[in-house]
Amino acid sequence: MAGVGKPLQGQNVLVTGASRGIGAAVVRQLAREGAVPIIQYGRDQAAAEQLLEEVGAGVTLQADLSDPMGATRLWEQARSKAGRIHALVNNAGIRTEVSIEAGLQAWQSTWQKEFRVNLFAPADLCREAILHFSEHGGGKIVNLASRAGQRGYAAEAMAYGATKAALNNLTKSIARNFGDKGIFAVAIAPGWVFTDMAKGYIARFGKQAAVADIPIGEMALPEEIAEVIAFVLRSSQHSLNGATLDMNGGSYIR
Ligand code: NAP
């Protein structure tokens, strides 16, 4: 039987933004550790299906998380495919730049979309997960926050930093309020991670601009983040509830 004897055996895990980057690495790691991934993608169906073929078990689901009903529909589809869901990894995210000189329309539309994808969709999924976990004996939520939400962020991407600070706070509120129902929430706060999101920044400003204030001189790899998320989802881990796990090479130490 698939996953027997592995740490995440028997867990169905919904991973958003899993067609590439951190989300795809999370899916690979979870599958290696015995979980069955529910692989959400936005636009890249081919990448999601190729990933499913690679890991051998699970399902792919399309959802546009910039649509106000996208997250709720995704949860319903995931429930109808998997039945019981044991964990949610809110990983999908966007990082959009808009300067304060850009004009009000561009400013407002960037802030609205950033909050829709990075906070409101994860919040809707958290709500669904809490309701489901309350009825079925518990479950875990992992939210991909960011160092940007902890220390403040670049002038041209302040909306991104604000969404991540709010997501971090939501994670803490879930941990404080629903632990007695067996519901556990953790935020992961990486600095730069070497994915398309970082590559876009490097293409414009150069790698040195990204790593200059990282003491280890390197971005994290998606696989490092994935290993930690898989560890958090082990059934042996309870007391991490409410933690924000910093993964930033020493560039923000609390
Ligand atoms: P990425 O490589 O840019 O991938 C983003 C993922 O999100 C893709 O799978 C994409 O799906 C999905 N997505 C984006 N917009 C969507 C939408 N409207 N509806 C549905 N899905 C959507 O990102 P990443 O670097 O792996 O980042 C993953 C998470 O970690 C994000 O929350 C990010 O903020 C956070 N993070 C990243 C870094 C970093 O340096 N990379 C640092 C700290 C935190 P499709 O491609 O299929 O559309």
Coordinates of C-alpha atoms and ligand atoms in Angstrom, one line a residue:
M1 CA 0.0 0.0 0.0
A2 CA 1.4 3.5 -0.9
G3 CA 3.0 5.4 1.9
V4 CA 3.0 2.5 4.5
G5 CA 5.5 3.2 7.2
K6 CA 6.2 6.7 6.0
P7 CA 5.7 9.8 8.3
L8 CA 2.8 11.3 6.4
Q9 CA 1.1 8.1 5.4
G10 CA -2.7 8.4 5.1
Q11 CA -2.8 12.3 4.9
N12 CA -4.6 14.0 2.1
V13 CA -3.0 17.5 1.8
L14 CA -4.3 20.4 -0.3
V15 CA -1.3 22.4 -1.6
T16 CA -2.2 25.7 -3.4
G17 CA 0.1 27.1 -6.0
A18 CA 1.6 23.7 -6.6
S19 CA 2.3 23.9 -10.4
R20 CA 5.8 25.3 -9.7
G21 CA 8.3 26.8 -7.2
I22 CA 7.8 26.1 -3.5
G23 CA 4.4 24.4 -4.0
A24 CA 5.7 21.9 -6.5
A25 CA 8.7 21.1 -4.1
V26 CA 6.2 20.7 -1.3
V27 CA 4.1 18.2 -3.3
R28 CA 7.2 16.1 -4.1
Q29 CA 8.3 16.1 -0.5
L30 CA 4.9 15.2 0.8
A31 CA 4.5 12.4 -1.7
R32 CA 8.0 11.0 -0.7
E33 CA 6.8 11.0 2.9
G34 CA 3.6 9.1 2.1
A35 CA 0.9 11.9 1.8
V36 CA -1.5 12.1 -1.1
P37 CA -1.3 15.6 -2.5
I38 CA -4.2 17.7 -3.9
I39 CA -2.3 19.8 -6.4
Q40 CA -3.9 23.2 -7.1
Y41 CA -2.7 25.3 -10.1
G42 CA -3.8 28.6 -11.6
R43 CA -2.9 28.6 -15.2
D44 CA -0.3 25.9 -15.8
Q45 CA -2.3 22.7 -16.1
A46 CA 0.4 20.9 -18.0
A47 CA 2.9 21.5 -15.2
A48 CA 0.4 20.3 -12.6
E49 CA -0.4 17.1 -14.5
Q50 CA 3.3 16.4 -15.1
L51 CA 3.9 16.7 -11.4
L52 CA 1.0 14.4 -10.6
E53 CA 2.5 11.8 -13.0
E54 CA 5.9 12.2 -11.3
V55 CA 4.6 11.7 -7.8
G56 CA 2.2 8.9 -8.8
A57 CA -0.8 9.6 -6.6
G58 CA -3.2 12.5 -5.9
V59 CA -5.3 14.8 -8.0
T60 CA -4.9 18.1 -9.8
L61 CA -7.5 21.0 -9.4
Q62 CA -7.6 24.3 -11.3
A63 CA -8.7 27.4 -9.3
D64 CA -8.3 31.1 -9.9
L65 CA -7.6 32.5 -6.4
S66 CA -8.1 36.1 -7.6
D67 CA -11.8 35.2 -8.1
P68 CA -13.7 35.9 -4.9
M69 CA -15.3 32.5 -5.1
G70 CA -12.2 30.7 -6.3
A71 CA -11.0 29.4 -2.9
T72 CA -14.4 28.2 -1.8
R73 CA -15.0 26.3 -5.1
L74 CA -11.5 24.8 -4.8
W75 CA -12.2 23.5 -1.3
E76 CA -15.5 22.0 -2.4
Q77 CA -13.8 20.2 -5.3
A78 CA -11.0 19.0 -3.1
R79 CA -13.5 17.6 -0.6
S80 CA -15.4 15.9 -3.3
K81 CA -12.2 14.2 -4.6
A82 CA -10.5 13.4 -1.3
G83 CA -13.3 13.2 1.2
R84 CA -11.3 13.9 4.4
I85 CA -8.6 16.5 4.1
H86 CA -6.0 16.4 6.8
A87 CA -3.9 19.5 6.0
L88 CA -4.0 22.7 4.0
V89 CA -0.8 24.4 2.7
N90 CA -1.7 27.9 1.6
N91 CA 1.2 28.5 -0.7
A92 CA -0.1 30.3 -3.8
G93 CA 0.9 33.9 -3.9
I94 CA 1.8 36.8 -6.1
R95 CA 4.3 39.6 -5.7
T96 CA 3.3 42.7 -7.7
E97 CA 5.3 45.9 -7.9
V98 CA 3.6 49.3 -8.0
S99 CA 5.3 52.6 -7.1
I100 CA 3.6 55.4 -5.2
E101 CA 4.0 57.5 -8.4
A102 CA 2.1 55.0 -10.5
G103 CA -1.3 56.7 -10.1
L104 CA -4.3 55.8 -8.0
Q105 CA -5.9 53.3 -10.3
A106 CA -2.8 51.2 -10.7
W107 CA -2.1 51.5 -7.0
Q108 CA -5.5 50.4 -5.9
S109 CA -5.9 47.6 -8.4
T110 CA -2.5 46.2 -7.3
W111 CA -3.4 46.3 -3.6
Q112 CA -6.8 44.8 -4.2
K113 CA -5.4 41.9 -6.3
E114 CA -2.5 41.3 -3.9
F115 CA -4.9 41.1 -0.9
R116 CA -7.3 38.9 -2.9
V117 CA -4.8 36.3 -3.8
N118 CA -2.4 36.4 -0.8
L119 CA -4.8 37.0 2.0
F120 CA -8.5 36.7 1.2
A121 CA -8.2 33.4 -0.7
P122 CA -6.0 31.8 2.1
A123 CA -8.5 33.2 4.7
D124 CA -11.4 31.6 2.9
L125 CA -9.5 28.3 2.7
C126 CA -8.6 28.5 6.4
R127 CA -12.3 29.1 7.2
E128 CA -13.3 26.0 5.2
A129 CA -10.5 24.0 6.7
I130 CA -11.4 24.9 10.3
L131 CA -15.0 24.0 9.7
H132 CA -14.0 20.6 8.2
F133 CA -11.3 19.9 10.8
S134 CA -13.6 20.7 13.6
E135 CA -16.0 18.0 12.4
H136 CA -13.4 15.4 11.6
G137 CA -11.0 15.3 14.6
G138 CA -8.6 18.1 13.7
G139 CA -6.1 19.0 11.0
K140 CA -3.2 21.3 10.2
I141 CA -2.8 24.6 8.3
V142 CA 0.5 25.9 7.0
N143 CA 0.5 29.4 5.6
L144 CA 3.3 30.7 3.5
A145 CA 4.1 34.2 4.9
S146 CA 7.4 36.0 4.3
R147 CA 10.2 37.9 5.9
A148 CA 8.7 40.8 4.0
G149 CA 5.7 40.7 6.4
Q150 CA 8.0 40.7 9.4
R151 CA 10.5 43.5 8.8
G152 CA 8.7 45.7 6.3
Y153 CA 9.4 45.6 2.6
A154 CA 10.6 47.4 -0.5
A155 CA 8.9 50.6 -1.6
E156 CA 7.6 49.2 -4.8
A157 CA 6.1 46.0 -3.2
M158 CA 4.6 47.3 0.0
A159 CA 1.3 45.6 -0.7
Y160 CA 3.0 42.3 -0.8
G161 CA 4.6 42.8 2.6
A162 CA 1.3 44.0 4.1
T163 CA -0.5 40.8 2.9
K164 CA 2.1 38.6 4.4
A165 CA 2.0 40.4 7.8
A166 CA -1.8 39.9 7.8
L167 CA -1.4 36.2 6.9
N168 CA 1.0 35.8 9.7
N169 CA -1.4 37.3 12.1
L170 CA -4.3 35.2 10.8
T171 CA -2.1 32.1 11.5
K172 CA -1.5 33.2 15.1
S173 CA -5.3 33.8 15.6
I174 CA -6.1 30.3 14.3
A175 CA -3.5 28.8 16.6
R176 CA -4.8 30.6 19.6
N177 CA -8.5 30.0 19.0
F178 CA -8.9 26.5 17.6
G179 CA -6.1 24.4 19.2
D180 CA -8.7 22.8 21.5
K181 CA -10.4 21.3 18.5
G182 CA -7.2 19.7 17.3
I183 CA -6.5 22.4 14.8
F184 CA -2.9 23.5 14.4
A185 CA -1.6 26.5 12.4
V186 CA 2.0 27.4 11.5
A187 CA 3.4 30.2 9.3
I188 CA 6.6 29.8 7.3
A189 CA 8.5 33.1 6.8
P190 CA 11.2 32.7 4.1
G191 CA 13.5 35.4 2.8
W192 CA 14.2 35.1 -0.9
V193 CA 13.6 31.5 -2.2
F194 CA 15.0 30.6 -5.6
T195 CA 11.8 30.3 -7.7
D196 CA 10.2 32.3 -10.6
M197 CA 9.2 34.9 -8.1
A198 CA 12.8 35.5 -7.2
K199 CA 14.1 35.1 -10.7
G200 CA 11.9 38.0 -11.9
Y201 CA 13.6 40.2 -9.2
I202 CA 17.1 38.9 -10.1
A203 CA 16.4 39.6 -13.8
R204 CA 15.8 43.3 -13.1
F205 CA 18.1 44.1 -10.1
G206 CA 20.7 41.3 -10.1
K207 CA 21.3 38.5 -7.6
Q208 CA 23.6 40.6 -5.5
A209 CA 20.7 43.0 -4.7
A210 CA 18.7 40.1 -3.3
V211 CA 21.4 38.3 -1.3
A212 CA 23.4 41.4 -0.1
D213 CA 21.8 41.4 3.4
I214 CA 21.6 37.6 3.8
P215 CA 24.5 36.5 6.0
I216 CA 24.8 33.1 4.3
G217 CA 24.9 34.8 0.9
E218 CA 22.3 32.6 -0.8
M219 CA 18.6 32.4 -1.3
A220 CA 16.8 29.4 0.1
L221 CA 16.0 26.5 -2.2
P222 CA 12.3 25.5 -2.5
E223 CA 13.3 22.0 -1.3
E224 CA 14.5 23.4 2.0
I225 CA 11.1 25.0 2.6
A226 CA 9.4 21.8 1.5
E227 CA 11.3 19.6 4.0
V228 CA 10.3 21.9 6.9
I229 CA 6.6 21.9 5.8
A230 CA 6.6 18.1 5.6
F231 CA 8.1 18.0 9.1
V232 CA 5.5 20.3 10.5
L233 CA 2.8 18.0 9.1
R234 CA 4.1 14.9 11.0
S235 CA 1.5 13.6 13.4
S236 CA 4.2 13.8 16.1
Q237 CA 4.4 17.6 15.9
H238 CA 1.9 19.5 18.1
S239 CA 3.7 22.1 20.1
L240 CA 4.8 24.1 17.0
N241 CA 1.2 25.3 16.9
G242 CA 1.3 29.1 16.4
A243 CA 4.9 29.3 15.4
T244 CA 6.4 31.5 12.7
L245 CA 9.3 29.5 11.2
D246 CA 11.9 32.0 9.9
M247 CA 13.9 30.6 6.9
N248 CA 15.9 33.6 5.8
G249 CA 19.6 32.7 6.2
G250 CA 20.0 35.0 9.2
S251 CA 18.7 38.2 7.4
Y252 CA 16.0 38.7 10.0
I253 CA 16.6 37.4 13.5
R254 CA 14.0 38.1 16.1
Ligands
NAP1 P1 5.9 31.2 -7.8 O1 7.0 30.3 -8.3 O2 5.7 32.5 -8.4 O3 4.5 30.3 -8.0 C1 3.3 30.8 -7.7 C2 2.2 29.7 -7.6 O4 1.0 30.4 -7.3 C3 2.0 29.1 -9.0 O5 1.7 27.7 -8.8 C4 0.8 29.8 -9.5 O6 0.0 29.0 -10.4 C5 0.0 30.1 -8.3 N1 -0.8 31.3 -8.4 C6 -0.5 32.6 -8.6 N2 -1.5 33.3 -8.8 C7 -2.6 32.5 -8.7 C8 -4.0 32.7 -8.8 N3 -4.6 33.9 -9.1 N4 -4.8 31.7 -8.7 C9 -4.3 30.4 -8.5 N5 -3.0 30.2 -8.4 C10 -2.2 31.2 -8.5 O7 5.9 31.4 -6.2 P2 6.9 30.8 -5.1 O8 8.1 31.6 -5.2 O9 6.9 29.3 -5.2 O10 6.1 31.3 -3.8 C11 5.2 30.4 -3.1 C12 4.7 31.2 -1.9 O11 5.9 31.5 -1.0 C13 4.0 32.5 -2.1 O12 3.0 32.7 -1.2 C14 5.1 33.5 -1.9 O13 4.6 34.8 -1.5 C15 5.9 32.8 -0.7 N6 7.2 33.3 -0.6 C16 8.1 33.3 -1.7 C17 9.4 33.8 -1.6 C18 10.3 33.7 -2.7 O14 11.4 34.4 -2.6 N7 10.1 33.0 -3.8 C19 9.8 34.3 -0.4 C20 8.9 34.3 0.7 C21 7.6 33.8 0.6 P3 0.1 29.0 -12.0 O15 1.5 29.2 -12.4 O16 -0.4 27.6 -12.4 O17 -0.8 30.1 -12.4

